[in-house]
mmCIF file of C-alpha atoms in Angstrom:
data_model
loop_
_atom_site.group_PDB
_atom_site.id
_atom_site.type_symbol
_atom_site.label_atom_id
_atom_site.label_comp_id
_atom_site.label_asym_id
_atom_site.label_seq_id
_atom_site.Cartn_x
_atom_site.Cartn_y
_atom_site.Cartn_z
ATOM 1 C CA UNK A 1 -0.835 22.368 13.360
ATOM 2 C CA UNK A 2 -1.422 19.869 16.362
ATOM 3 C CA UNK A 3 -0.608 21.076 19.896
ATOM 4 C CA UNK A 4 1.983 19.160 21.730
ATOM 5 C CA UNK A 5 -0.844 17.554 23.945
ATOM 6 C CA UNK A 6 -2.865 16.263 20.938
ATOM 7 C CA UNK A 7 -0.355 14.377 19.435
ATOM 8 C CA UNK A 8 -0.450 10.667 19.650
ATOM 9 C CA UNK A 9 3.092 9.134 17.710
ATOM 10 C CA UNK A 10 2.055 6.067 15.955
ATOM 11 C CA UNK A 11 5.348 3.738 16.305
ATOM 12 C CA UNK A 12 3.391 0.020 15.526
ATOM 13 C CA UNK A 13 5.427 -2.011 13.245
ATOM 14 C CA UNK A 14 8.746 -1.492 14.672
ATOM 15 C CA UNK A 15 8.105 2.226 14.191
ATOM 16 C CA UNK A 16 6.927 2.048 11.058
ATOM 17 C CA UNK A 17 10.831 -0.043 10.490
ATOM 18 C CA UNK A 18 13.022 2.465 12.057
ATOM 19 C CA UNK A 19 13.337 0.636 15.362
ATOM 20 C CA UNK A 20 11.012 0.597 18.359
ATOM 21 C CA UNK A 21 13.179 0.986 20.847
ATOM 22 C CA UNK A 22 15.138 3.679 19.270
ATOM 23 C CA UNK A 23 12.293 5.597 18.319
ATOM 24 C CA UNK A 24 10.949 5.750 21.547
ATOM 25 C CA UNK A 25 14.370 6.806 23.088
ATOM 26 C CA UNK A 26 13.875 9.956 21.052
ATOM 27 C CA UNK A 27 10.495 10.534 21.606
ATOM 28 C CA UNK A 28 10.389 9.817 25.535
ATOM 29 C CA UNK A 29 12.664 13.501 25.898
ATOM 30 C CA UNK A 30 9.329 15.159 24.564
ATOM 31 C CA UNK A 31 7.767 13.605 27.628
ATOM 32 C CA UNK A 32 4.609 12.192 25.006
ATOM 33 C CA UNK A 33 1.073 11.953 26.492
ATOM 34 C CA UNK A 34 0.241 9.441 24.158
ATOM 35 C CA UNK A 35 1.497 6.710 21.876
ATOM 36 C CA UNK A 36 -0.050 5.034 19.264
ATOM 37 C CA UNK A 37 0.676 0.718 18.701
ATOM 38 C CA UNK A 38 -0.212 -2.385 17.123
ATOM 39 C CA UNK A 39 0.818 -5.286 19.249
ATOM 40 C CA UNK A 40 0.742 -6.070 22.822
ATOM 41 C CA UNK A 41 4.097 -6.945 22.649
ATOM 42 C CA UNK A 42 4.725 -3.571 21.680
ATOM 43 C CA UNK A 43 2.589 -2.589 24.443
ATOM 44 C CA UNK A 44 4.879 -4.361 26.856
ATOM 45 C CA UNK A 45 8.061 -3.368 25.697
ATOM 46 C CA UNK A 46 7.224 0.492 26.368
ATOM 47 C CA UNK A 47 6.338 -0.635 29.775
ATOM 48 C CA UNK A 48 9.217 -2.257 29.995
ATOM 49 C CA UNK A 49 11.555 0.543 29.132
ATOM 50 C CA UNK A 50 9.434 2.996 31.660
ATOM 51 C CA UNK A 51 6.643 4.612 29.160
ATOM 52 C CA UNK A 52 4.083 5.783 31.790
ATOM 53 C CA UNK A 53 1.537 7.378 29.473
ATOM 54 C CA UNK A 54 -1.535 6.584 27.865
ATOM 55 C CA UNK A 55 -1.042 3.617 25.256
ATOM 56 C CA UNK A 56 -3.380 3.369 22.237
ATOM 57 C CA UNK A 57 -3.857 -0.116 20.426
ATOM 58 C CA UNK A 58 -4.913 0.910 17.147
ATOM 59 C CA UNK A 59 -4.893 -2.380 16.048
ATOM 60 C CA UNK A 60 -7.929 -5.344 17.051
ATOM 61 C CA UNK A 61 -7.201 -6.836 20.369
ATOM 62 C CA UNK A 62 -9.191 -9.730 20.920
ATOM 63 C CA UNK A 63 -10.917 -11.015 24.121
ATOM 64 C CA UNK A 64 -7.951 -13.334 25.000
ATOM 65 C CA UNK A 65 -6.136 -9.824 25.245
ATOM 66 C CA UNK A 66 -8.173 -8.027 27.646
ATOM 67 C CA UNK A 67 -7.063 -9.127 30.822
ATOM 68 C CA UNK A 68 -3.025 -8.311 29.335
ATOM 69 C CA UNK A 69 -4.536 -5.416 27.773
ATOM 70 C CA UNK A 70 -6.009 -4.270 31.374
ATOM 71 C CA UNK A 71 -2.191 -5.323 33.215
ATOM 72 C CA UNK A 72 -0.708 -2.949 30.296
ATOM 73 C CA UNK A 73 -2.446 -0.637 31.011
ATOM 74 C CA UNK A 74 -3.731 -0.302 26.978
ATOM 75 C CA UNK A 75 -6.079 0.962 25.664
ATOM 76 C CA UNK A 76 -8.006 -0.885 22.771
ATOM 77 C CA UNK A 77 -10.268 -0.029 19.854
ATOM 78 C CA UNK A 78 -13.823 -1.686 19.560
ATOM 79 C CA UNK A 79 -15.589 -1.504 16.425
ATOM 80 C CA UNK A 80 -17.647 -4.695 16.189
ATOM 81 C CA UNK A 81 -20.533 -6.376 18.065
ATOM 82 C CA UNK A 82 -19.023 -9.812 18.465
ATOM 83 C CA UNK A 83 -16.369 -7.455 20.232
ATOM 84 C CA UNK A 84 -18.426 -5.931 22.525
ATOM 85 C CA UNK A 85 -20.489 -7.919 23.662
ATOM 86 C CA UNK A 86 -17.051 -10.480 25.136
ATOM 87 C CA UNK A 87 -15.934 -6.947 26.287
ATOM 88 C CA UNK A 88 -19.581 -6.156 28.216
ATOM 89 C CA UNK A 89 -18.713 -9.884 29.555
ATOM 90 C CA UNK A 90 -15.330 -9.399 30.633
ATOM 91 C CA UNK A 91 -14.528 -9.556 34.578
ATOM 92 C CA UNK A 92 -11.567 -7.402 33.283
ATOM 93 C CA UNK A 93 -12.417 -4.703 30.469
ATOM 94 C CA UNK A 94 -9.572 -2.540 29.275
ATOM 95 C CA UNK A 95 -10.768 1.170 28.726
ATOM 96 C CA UNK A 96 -12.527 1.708 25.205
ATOM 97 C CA UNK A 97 -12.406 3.620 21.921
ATOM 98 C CA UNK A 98 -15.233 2.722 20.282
ATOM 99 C CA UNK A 99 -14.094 2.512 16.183
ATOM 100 C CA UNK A 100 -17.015 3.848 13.498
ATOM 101 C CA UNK A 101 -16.707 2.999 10.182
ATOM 102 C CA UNK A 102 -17.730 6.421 8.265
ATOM 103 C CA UNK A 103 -16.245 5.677 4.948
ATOM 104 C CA UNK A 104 -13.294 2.993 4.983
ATOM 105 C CA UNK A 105 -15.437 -0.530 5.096
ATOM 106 C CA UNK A 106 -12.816 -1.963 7.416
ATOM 107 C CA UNK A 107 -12.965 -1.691 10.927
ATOM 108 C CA UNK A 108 -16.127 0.057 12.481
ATOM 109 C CA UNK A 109 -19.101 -0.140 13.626
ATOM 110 C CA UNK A 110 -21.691 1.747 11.155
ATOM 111 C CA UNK A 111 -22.345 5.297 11.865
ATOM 112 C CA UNK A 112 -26.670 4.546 12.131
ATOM 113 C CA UNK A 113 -25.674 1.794 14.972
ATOM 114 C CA UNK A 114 -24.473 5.089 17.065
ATOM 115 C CA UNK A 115 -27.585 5.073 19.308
ATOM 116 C CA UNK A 116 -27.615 1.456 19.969
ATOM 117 C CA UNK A 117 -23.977 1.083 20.447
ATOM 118 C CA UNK A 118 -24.275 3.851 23.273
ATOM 119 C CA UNK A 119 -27.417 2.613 24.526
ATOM 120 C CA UNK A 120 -25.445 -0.807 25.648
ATOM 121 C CA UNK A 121 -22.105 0.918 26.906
ATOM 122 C CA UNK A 122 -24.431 3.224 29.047
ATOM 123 C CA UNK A 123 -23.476 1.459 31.980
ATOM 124 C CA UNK A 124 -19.643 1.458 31.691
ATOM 125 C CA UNK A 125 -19.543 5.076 31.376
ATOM 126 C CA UNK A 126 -16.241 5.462 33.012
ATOM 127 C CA UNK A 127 -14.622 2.648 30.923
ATOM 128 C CA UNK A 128 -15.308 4.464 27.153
ATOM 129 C CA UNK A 129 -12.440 6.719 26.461
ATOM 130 C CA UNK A 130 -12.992 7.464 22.556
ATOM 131 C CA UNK A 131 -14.481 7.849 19.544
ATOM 132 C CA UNK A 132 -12.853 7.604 16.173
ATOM 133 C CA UNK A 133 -12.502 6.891 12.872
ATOM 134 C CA UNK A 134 -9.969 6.766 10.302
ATOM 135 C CA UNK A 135 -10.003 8.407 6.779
ATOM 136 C CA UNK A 136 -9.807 6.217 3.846
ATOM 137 C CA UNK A 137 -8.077 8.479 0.782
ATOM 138 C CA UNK A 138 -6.768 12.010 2.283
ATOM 139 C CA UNK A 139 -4.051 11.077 1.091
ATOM 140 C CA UNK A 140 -4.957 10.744 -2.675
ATOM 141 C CA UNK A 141 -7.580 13.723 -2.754
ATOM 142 C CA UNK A 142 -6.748 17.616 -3.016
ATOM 143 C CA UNK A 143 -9.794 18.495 -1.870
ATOM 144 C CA UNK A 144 -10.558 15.990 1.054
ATOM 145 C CA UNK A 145 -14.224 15.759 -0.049
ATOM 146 C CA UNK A 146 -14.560 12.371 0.730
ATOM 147 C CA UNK A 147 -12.545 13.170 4.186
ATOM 148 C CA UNK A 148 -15.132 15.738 4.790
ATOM 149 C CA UNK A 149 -17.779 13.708 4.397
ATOM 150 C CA UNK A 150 -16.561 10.780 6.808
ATOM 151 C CA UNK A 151 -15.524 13.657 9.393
ATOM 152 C CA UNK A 152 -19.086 14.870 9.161
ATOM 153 C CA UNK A 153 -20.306 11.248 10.029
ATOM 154 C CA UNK A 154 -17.887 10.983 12.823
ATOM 155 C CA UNK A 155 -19.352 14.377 14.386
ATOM 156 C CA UNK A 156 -23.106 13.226 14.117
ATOM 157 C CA UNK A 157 -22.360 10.202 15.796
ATOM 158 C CA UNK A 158 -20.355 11.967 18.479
ATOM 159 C CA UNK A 159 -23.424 13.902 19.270
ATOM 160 C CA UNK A 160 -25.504 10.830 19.471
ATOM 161 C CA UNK A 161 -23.087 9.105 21.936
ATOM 162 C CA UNK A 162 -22.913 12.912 23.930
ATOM 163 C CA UNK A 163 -26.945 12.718 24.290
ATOM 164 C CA UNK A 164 -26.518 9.699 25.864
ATOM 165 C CA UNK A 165 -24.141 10.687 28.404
ATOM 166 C CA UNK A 166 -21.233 9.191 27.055
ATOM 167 C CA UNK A 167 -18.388 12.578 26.633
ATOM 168 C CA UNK A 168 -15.572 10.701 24.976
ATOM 169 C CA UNK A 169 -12.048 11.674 23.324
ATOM 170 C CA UNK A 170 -12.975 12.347 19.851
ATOM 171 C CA UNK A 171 -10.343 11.459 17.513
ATOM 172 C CA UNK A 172 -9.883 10.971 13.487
ATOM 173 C CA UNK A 173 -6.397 12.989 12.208
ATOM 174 C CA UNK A 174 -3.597 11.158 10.704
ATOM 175 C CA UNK A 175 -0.828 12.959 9.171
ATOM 176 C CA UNK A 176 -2.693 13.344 5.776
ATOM 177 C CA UNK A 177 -5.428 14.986 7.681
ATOM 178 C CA UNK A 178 -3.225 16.712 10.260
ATOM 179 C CA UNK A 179 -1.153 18.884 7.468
ATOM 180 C CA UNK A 180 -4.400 19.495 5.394
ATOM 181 C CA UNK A 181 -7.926 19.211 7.340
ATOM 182 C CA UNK A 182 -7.969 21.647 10.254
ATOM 183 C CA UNK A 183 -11.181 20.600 11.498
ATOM 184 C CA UNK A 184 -10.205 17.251 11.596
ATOM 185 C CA UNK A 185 -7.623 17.986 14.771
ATOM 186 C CA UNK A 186 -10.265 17.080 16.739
ATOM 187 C CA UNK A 187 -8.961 16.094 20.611
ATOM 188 C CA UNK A 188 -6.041 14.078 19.232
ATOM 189 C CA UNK A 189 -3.977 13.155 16.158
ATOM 190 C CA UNK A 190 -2.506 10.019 15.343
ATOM 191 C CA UNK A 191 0.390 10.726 14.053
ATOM 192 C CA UNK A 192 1.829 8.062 11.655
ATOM 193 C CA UNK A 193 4.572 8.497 8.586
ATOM 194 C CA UNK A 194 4.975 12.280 9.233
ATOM 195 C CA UNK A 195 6.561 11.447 12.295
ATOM 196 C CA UNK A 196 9.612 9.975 10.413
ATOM 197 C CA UNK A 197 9.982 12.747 7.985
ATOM 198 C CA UNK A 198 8.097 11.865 4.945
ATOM 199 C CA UNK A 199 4.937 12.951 3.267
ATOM 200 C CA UNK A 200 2.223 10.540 3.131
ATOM 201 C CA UNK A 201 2.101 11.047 -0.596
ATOM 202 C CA UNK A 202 3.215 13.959 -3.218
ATOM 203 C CA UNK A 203 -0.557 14.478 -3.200
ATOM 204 C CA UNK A 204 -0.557 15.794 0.365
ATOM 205 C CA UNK A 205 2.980 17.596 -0.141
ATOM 206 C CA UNK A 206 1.442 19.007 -3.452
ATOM 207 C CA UNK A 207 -2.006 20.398 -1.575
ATOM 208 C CA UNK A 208 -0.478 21.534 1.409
ATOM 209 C CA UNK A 209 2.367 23.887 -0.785
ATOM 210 C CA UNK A 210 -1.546 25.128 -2.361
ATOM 211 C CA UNK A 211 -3.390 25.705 1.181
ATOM 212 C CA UNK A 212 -0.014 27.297 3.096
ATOM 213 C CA UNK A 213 2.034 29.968 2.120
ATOM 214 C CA UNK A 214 4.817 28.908 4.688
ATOM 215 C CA UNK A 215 5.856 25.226 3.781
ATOM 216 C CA UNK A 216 6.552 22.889 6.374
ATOM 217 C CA UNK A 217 10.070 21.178 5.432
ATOM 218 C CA UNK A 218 9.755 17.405 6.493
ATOM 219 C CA UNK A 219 12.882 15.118 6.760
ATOM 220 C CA UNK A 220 13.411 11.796 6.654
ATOM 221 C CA UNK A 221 15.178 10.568 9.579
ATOM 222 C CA UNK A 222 16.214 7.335 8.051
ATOM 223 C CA UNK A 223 19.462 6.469 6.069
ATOM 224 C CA UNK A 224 20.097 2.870 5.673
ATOM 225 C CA UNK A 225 23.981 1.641 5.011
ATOM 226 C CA UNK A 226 25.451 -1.023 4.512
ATOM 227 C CA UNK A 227 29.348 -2.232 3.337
ATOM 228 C CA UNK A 228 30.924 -3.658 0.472
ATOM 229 C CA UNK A 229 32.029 -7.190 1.355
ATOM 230 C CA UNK A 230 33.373 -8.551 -1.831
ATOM 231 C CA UNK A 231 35.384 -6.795 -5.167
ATOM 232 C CA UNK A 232 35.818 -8.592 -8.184
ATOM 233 C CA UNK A 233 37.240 -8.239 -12.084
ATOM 234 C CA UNK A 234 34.960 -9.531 -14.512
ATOM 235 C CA UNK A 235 35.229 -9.410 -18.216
ATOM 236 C CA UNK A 236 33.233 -8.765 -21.048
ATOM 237 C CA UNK A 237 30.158 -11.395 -21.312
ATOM 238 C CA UNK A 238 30.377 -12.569 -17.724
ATOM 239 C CA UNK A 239 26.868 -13.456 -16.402
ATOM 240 C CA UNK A 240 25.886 -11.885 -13.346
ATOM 241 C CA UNK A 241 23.493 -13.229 -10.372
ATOM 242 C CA UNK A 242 20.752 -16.032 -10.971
ATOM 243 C CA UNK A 243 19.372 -16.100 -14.284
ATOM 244 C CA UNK A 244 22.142 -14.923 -16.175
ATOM 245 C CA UNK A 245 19.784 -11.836 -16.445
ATOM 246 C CA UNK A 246 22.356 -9.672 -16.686
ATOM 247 C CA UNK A 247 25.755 -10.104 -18.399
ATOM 248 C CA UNK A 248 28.803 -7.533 -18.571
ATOM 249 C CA UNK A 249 29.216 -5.725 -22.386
ATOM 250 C CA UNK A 250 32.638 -4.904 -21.201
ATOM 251 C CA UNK A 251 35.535 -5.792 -18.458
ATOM 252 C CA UNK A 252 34.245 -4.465 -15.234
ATOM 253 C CA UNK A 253 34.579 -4.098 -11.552
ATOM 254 C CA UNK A 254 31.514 -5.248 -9.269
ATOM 255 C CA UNK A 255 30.994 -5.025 -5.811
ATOM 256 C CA UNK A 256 28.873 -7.254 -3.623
ATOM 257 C CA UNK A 257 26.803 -6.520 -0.878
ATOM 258 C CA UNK A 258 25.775 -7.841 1.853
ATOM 259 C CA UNK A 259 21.562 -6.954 1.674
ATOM 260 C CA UNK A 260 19.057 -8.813 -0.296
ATOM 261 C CA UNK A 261 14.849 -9.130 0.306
ATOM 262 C CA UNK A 262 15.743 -10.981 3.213
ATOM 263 C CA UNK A 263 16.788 -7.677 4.948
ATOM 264 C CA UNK A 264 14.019 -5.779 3.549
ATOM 265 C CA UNK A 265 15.674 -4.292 0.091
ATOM 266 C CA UNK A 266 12.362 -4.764 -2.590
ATOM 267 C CA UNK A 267 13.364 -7.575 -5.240
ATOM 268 C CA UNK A 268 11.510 -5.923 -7.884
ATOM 269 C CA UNK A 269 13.723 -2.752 -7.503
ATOM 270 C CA UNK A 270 16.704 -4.499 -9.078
ATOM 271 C CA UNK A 271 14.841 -4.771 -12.340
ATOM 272 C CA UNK A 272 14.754 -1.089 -12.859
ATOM 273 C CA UNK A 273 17.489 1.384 -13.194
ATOM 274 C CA UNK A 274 18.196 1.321 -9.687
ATOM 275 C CA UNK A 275 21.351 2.373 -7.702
ATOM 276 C CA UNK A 276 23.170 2.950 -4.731
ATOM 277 C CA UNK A 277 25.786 5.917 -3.386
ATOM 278 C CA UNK A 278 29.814 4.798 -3.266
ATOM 279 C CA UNK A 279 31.719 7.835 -2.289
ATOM 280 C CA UNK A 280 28.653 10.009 -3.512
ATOM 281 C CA UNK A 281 28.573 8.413 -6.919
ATOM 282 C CA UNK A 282 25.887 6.719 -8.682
ATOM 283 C CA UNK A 283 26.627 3.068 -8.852
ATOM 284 C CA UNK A 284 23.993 0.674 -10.909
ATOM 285 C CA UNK A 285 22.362 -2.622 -9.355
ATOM 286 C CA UNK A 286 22.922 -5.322 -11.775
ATOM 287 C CA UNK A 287 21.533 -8.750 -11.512
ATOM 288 C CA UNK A 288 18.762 -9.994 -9.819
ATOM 289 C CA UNK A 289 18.620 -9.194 -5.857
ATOM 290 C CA UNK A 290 18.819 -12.350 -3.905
ATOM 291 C CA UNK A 291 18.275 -13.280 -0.346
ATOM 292 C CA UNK A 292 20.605 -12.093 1.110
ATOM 293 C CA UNK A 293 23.463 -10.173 -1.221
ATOM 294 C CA UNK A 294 23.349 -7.927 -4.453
ATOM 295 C CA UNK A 295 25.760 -6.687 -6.552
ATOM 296 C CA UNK A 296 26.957 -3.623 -8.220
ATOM 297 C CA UNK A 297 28.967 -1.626 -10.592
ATOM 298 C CA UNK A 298 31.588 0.046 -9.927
ATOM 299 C CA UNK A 299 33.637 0.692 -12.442
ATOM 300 C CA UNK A 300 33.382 4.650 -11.866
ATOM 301 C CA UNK A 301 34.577 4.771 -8.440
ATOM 302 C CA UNK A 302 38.226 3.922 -8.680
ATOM 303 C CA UNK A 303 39.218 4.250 -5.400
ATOM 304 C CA UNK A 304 36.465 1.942 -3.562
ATOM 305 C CA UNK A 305 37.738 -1.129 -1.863
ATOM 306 C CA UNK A 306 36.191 -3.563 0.359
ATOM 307 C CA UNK A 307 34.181 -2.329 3.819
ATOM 308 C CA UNK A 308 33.742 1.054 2.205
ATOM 309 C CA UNK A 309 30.341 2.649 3.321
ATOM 310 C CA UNK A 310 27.636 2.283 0.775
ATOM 311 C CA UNK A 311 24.374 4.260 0.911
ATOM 312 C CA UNK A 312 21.191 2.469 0.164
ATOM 313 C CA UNK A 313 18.647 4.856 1.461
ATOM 314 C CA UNK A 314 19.990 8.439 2.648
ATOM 315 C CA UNK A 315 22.488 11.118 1.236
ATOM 316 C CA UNK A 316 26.537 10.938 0.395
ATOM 317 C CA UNK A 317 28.117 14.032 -0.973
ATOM 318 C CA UNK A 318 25.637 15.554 -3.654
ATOM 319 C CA UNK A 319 23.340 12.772 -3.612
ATOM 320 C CA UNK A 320 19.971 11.590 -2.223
ATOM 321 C CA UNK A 321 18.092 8.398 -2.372
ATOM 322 C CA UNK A 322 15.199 8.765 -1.183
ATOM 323 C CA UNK A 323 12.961 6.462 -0.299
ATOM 324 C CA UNK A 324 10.137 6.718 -1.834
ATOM 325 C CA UNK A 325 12.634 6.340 -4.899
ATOM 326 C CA UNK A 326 13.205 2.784 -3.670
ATOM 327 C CA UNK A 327 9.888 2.120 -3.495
ATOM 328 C CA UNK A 328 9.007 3.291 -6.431
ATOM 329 C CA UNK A 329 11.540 1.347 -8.574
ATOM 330 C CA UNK A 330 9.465 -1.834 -6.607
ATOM 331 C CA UNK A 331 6.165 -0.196 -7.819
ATOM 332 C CA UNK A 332 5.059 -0.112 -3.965
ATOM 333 C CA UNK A 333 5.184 2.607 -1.640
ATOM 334 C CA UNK A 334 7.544 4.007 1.047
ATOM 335 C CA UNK A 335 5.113 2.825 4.255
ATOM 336 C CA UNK A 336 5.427 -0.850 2.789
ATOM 337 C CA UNK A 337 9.737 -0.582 1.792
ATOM 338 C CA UNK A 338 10.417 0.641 5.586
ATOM 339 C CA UNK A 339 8.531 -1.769 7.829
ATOM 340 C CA UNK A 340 9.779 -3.932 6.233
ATOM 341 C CA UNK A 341 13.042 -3.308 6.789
ATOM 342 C CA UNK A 342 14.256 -6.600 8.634
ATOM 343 C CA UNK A 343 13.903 -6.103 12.518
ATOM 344 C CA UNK A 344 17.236 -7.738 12.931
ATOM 345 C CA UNK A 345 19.555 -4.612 11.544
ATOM 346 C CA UNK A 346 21.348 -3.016 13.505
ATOM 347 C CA UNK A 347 19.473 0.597 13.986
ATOM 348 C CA UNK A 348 22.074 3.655 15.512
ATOM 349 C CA UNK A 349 20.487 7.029 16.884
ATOM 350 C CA UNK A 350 22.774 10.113 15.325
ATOM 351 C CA UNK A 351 22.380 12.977 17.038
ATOM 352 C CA UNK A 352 22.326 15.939 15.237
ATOM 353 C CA UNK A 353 25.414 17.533 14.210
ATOM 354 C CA UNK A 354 26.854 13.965 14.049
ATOM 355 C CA UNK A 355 29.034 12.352 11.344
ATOM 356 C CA UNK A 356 26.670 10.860 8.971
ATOM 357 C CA UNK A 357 29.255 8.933 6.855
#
């Protein structure tokens, strides 16, 4: 796959939810040429904690960002004229990827405004660092036609900028791309979700098992746990949570937690036939989620008792819950469930070989 020196981590968001500051505590041991953010915030905190590489905003910085952009040492993507031309105007201009839009219809200049695009940064040479694009459904197509296609555009308008003297970093692979489209390695690959152990989607997972005959084994990093703050007896026709949604058909024993949509757990998921792990067991969600607490049965694990461990996202004994098994009890998907996991809980690095439990 990627060489070491091509990869970029993406860790906007909060690292994609798992924690920015943790994540990068991991990564900084590999000693990363690049990394990939959102924010200028962001920006500044890796600063702040020592990050001397190459920083990549791969979201829009405005013009009232440039001269923070330039202290940051950041650099920013470009894919509009309005863009440009406050950049060609700024006393202080951060160094440039200039963004084409070959396929997405989001963020990019057009792949026929090539020549004039280069024609106007002809003079700040030293200041454009990139050209890139990003693919808009390699992650929903076996065959990466449409991939193809926008790769193809990418590489015609590389040439253009070349002829004119501009030799930039060209860059388009994500992790779809990354596992499945060789040629789209390019000089450097922004590595998003596959950094955290999942699979962009069972698409990808699917194709790649076609393409490879040795698998790559990706694993999630995250567990999320929480503790059981409440245990209570309840008979037979008790209502539980708002609504009265859900009422017991015989005497029971529920546990309450303390995690709602607040913290990040999806609403929507309670309405399905969701669970958590209690001492490796299954136990069922029952009720509606609320803000902040949500409650569950169990009636099968005897022996629980308040401040016991429960598992919300992760493994205990036999058991997984994954998350894209959350997320797809909330009919979303796994990016969406972990950023937006609520900033303010608590994340702990485990090193390996450590007591998960």
């Amino acid at each position: 796959l990627l060489g070491k020196e091509k990869v970029a981590p993406v860790i906007k968001s909060n690292a994609y939810g798992h924690g920015l500051r943790e994540v990068y505590e991991v990564l900084k041991k590999e000693r990363p040429s690049w990394l990939c953010v959102a924010y200028l915030h962001e920006a500044q905190a890796l600063r702040d904690w020592g990050y001397e590489g190459r920083l990549l905003m791969v979201a829009p910085v405005l013009e009232d960002g440039f001269a923070e952009a330039c202290k940051l040492r950041t650099e920013i993507m470009v894919g509009d004229w309005n863009l440009l031309e406050h950049w060609l105007a700024a006393e202080e201009k951060p160094a440039i990827h200039i963004k084409l839009d070959t396929g997405m219809s989001r963020q990019g200049f057009m792949p026929a405004e090539s020549a004039h695009v280069a024609e106007r940064l002809r003079e700040h040479k030293s200041q454009v660092a990139g050209i890139c694009t990003h693919f808009a459904n390699a992650e929903d197509s076996p065959e990466c036609l449409y991939s193809k296609l926008q790769l193809e555009r990418l590489q015609n308008a590389d040439k253009v900028f070349r002829q004119q003297g501009l030799t930039t970093l060209t860059h388009a692979a994500s992790s779809t791309s990354s596992l499945l489209l060789d040629e789209s390695h390019l000089g450097l690959g922004r590595v998003g979700i596959s950094l955290y152990g999942f699979w962009p989607s069972a698409w990808t997972k699917r194709t790649y098992s076609k393409l490879h005959r040795e698998s790559v084994e990706l694993k999630p990093v995250l567990s999320w746990k929480t503790k059981i703050v409440n245990i209570k007896m309840i008979s037979a026709g008790t209502p539980v949570g708002y609504g009265c949604t859900y009422r017991a058909k015989k005497a029971m024993r529920i546990a309450v937690l303390p995690v709602g949509y607040n913290e990040g757990y999806p609403r929507l998921a309670g309405m399905h036939d969701s669970y958590v792990l209690v001492h490796g067991k299954r136990c069922r969600l029952i009720g509606r989620i609320s803000m902040n607490l949500m409650t569950i049965d169990i009636n099968d694990v005897e022996d629980s008792a308040c401040g016991d461990t429960v598992t919300l996202i992760g493994s205990d004994g036999g058991e997984t819950i994954r998350a894209e098994t959350v997320a797809d009890w909330a009919k979303t998907i796994h990016y969406e469930l972990t950023t937006k996991l609520h900033p303010a809980i608590p994340r702990h690095i485990l090193r390996q070989n450590a007591n998960h439990n």
